[in-house]
mmCIF file of C-alpha atoms and ligand atoms in Angstrom:
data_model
loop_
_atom_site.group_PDB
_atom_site.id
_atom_site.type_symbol
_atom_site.label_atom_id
_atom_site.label_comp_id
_atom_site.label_asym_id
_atom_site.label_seq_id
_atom_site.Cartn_x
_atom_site.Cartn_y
_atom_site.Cartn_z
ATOM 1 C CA UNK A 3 69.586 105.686 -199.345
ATOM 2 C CA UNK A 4 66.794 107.690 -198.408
ATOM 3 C CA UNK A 5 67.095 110.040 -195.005
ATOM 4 C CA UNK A 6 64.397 109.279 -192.376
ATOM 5 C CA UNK A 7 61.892 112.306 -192.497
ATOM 6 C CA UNK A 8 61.400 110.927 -196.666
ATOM 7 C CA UNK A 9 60.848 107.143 -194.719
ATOM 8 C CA UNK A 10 58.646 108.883 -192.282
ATOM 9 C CA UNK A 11 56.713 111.148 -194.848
ATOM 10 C CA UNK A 12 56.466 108.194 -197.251
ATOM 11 C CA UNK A 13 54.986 105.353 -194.597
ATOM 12 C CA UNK A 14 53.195 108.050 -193.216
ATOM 13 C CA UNK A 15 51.869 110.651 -195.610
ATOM 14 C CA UNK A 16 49.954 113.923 -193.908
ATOM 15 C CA UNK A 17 47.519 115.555 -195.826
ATOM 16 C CA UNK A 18 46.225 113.212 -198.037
ATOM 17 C CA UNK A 19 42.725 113.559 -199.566
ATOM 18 C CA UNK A 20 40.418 115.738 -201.666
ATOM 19 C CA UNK A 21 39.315 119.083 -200.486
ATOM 20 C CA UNK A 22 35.669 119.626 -201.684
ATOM 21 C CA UNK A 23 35.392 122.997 -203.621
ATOM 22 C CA UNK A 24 38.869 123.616 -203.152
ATOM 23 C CA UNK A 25 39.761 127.103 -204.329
ATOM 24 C CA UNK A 26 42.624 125.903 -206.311
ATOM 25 C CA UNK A 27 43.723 122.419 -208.260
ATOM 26 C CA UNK A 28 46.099 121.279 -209.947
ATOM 27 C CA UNK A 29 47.710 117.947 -211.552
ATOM 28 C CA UNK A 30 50.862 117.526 -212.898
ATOM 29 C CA UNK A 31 52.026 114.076 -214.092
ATOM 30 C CA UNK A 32 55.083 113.345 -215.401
ATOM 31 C CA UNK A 33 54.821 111.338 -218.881
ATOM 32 C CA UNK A 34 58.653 109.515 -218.372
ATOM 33 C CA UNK A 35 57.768 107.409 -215.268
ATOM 34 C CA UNK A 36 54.083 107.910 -215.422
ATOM 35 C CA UNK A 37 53.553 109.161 -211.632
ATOM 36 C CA UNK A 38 50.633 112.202 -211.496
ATOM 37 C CA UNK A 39 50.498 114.296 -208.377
ATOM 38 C CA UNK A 40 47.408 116.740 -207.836
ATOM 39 C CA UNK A 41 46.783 119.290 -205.359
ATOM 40 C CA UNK A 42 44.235 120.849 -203.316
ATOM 41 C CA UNK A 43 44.314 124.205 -201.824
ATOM 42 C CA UNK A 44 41.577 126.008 -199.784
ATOM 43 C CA UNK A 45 42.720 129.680 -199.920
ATOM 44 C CA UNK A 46 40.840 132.163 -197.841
ATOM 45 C CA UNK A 47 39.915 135.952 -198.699
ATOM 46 C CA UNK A 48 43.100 137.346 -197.201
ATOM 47 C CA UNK A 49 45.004 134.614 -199.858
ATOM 48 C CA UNK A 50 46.340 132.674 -196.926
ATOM 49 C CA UNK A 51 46.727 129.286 -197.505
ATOM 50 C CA UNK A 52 43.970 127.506 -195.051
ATOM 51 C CA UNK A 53 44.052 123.504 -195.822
ATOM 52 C CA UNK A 54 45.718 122.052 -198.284
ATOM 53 C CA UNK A 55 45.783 118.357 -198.994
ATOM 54 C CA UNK A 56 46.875 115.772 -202.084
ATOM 55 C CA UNK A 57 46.843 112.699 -204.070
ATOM 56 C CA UNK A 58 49.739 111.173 -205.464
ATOM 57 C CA UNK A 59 50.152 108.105 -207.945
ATOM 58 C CA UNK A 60 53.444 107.461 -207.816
ATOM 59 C CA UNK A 61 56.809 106.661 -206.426
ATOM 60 C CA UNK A 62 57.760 106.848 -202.731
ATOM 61 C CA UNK A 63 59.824 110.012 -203.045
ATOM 62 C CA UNK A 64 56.709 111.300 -204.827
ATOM 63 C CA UNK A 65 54.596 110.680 -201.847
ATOM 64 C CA UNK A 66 56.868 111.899 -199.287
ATOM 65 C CA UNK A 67 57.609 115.358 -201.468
ATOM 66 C CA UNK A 68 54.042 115.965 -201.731
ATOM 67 C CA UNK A 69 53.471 115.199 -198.030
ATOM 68 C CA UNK A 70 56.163 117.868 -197.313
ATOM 69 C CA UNK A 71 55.033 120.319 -199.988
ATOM 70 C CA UNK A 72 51.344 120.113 -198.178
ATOM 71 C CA UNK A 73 52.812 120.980 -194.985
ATOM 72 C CA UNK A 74 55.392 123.862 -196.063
ATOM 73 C CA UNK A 75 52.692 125.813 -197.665
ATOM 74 C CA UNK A 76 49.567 125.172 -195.206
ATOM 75 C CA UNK A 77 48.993 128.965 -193.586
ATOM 76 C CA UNK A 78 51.281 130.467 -195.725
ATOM 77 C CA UNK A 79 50.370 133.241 -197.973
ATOM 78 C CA UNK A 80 50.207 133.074 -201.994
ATOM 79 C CA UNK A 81 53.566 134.814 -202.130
ATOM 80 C CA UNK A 82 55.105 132.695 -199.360
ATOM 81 C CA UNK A 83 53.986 129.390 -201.184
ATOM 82 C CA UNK A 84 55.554 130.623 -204.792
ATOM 83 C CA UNK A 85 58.881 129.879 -202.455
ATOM 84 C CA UNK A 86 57.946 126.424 -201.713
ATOM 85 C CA UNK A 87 60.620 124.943 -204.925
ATOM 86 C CA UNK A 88 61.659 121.662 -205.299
ATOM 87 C CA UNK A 89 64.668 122.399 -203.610
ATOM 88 C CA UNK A 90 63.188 124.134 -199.933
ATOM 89 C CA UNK A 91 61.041 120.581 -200.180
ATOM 90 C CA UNK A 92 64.062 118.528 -200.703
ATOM 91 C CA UNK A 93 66.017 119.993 -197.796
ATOM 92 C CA UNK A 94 63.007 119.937 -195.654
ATOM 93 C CA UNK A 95 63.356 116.398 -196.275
ATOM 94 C CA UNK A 96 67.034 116.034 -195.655
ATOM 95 C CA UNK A 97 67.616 115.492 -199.138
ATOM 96 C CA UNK A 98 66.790 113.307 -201.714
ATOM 97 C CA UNK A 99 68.942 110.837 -203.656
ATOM 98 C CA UNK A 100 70.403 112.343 -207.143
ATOM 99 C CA UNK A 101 67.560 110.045 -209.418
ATOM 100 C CA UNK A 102 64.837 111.121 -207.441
ATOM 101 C CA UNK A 103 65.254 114.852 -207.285
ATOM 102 C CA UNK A 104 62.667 115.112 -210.379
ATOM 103 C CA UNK A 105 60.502 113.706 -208.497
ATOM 104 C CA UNK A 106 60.141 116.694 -205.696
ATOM 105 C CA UNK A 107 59.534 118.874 -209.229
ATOM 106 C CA UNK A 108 56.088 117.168 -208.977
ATOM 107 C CA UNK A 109 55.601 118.801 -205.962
ATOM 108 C CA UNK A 110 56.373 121.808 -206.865
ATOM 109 C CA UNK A 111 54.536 122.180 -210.413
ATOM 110 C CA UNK A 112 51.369 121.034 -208.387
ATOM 111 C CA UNK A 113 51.558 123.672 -205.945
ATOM 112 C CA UNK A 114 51.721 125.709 -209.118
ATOM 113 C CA UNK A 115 49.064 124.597 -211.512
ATOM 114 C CA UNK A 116 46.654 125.045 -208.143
ATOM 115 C CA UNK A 117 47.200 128.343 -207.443
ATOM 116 C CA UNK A 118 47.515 128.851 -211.360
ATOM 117 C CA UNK A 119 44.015 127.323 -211.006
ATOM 118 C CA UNK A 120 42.843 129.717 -207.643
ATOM 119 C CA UNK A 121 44.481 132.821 -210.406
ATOM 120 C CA UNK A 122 42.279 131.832 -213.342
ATOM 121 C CA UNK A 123 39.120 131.368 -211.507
ATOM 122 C CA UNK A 124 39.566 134.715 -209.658
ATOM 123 C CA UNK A 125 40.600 136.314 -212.668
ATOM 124 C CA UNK A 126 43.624 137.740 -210.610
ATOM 125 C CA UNK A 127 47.357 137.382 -211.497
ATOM 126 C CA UNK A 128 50.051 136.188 -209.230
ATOM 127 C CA UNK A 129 52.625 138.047 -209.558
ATOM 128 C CA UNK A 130 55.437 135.292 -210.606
ATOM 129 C CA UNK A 131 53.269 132.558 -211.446
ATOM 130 C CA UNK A 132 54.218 131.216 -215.371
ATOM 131 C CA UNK A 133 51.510 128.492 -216.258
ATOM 132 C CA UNK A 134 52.258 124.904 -215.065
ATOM 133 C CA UNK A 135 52.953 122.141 -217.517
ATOM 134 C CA UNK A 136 50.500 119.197 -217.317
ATOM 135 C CA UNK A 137 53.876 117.302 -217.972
ATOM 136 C CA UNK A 138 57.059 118.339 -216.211
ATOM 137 C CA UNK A 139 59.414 115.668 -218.322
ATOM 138 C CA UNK A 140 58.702 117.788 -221.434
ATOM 139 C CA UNK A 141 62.109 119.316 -222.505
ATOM 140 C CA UNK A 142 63.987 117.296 -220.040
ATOM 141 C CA UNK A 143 67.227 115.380 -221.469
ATOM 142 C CA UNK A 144 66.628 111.625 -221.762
ATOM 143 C CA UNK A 145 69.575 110.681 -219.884
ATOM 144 C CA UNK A 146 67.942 112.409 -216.361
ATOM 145 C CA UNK A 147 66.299 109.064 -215.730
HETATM 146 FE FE1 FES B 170 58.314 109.473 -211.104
HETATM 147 FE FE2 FES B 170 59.327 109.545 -208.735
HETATM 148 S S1 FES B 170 59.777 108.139 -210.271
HETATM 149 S S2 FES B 170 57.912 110.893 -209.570
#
């Protein structure tokens, strides 16, 4: 059911943990199953992406997408990470089974809501950054889970 790199990333998670004054975080939870991802970034003054680590409550696919998500955007560049979706995570991981795919949206939104955070502290603007929702289930169809 689940390929091995999500196994792999879920028995052994990289990147988990707090970063002390982290430039930018952000926590997304998801209100439906209850699982809450948040992220950490350390962003240096050339807005490269110089540590990044999390902390997930939640499912296994939750762990593993946020595992991958830390290590897709680690030394990329503001820009760069805004391409780090849901989906580039998922096929990172060779895929995730249809009823987990919201899952990997954690991932995503927390990436987000932490540079959203990084943004609002600088008082900059990324260009194509929309604020995060605090809870990605809102608007979602009941029948998704
Ligand atoms: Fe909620 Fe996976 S079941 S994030």
């Amino acid at each position: 059911m689940y390929s091995e790199k999500v196994m792999d990333h879920f028995q052994n998670p990289r990147n988990v943990g707090e970063i002390e004054n982290a430039s930018g975080v952000g926590t997304v939870g998801n209100a439906k199953c209850g699982d809450i991802m948040r992220m950490y970034l350390d962003i240096d003054d050339n807005g490269v992406i110089r540590d990044c680590k999390f902390k997930t409550f939640g499912c296994g696919a939750a762990v593993a997408t946020s595992s991958m998500a830390t290590e897709l955007v680690m030394g990329k560049t503001i820009q760069q990470a805004l391409e780090v979706t849901n989906k580039a995570v998922m096929e990172a991981l060779d895929g995730l089974p249809p009823v987990k795919v919201h899952c990997s949206l954690l991932a995503e939104e927390a990436i987000h809501a932490a540079l959203w955070d990084y943004a609002q502290k600088h008082g900059i603007k990324i260009e194509g950054l929309e604020k995060p929702k605090n809870d990605i289930s809102e608007g979602e169809e009941e029948e998704d889970y």
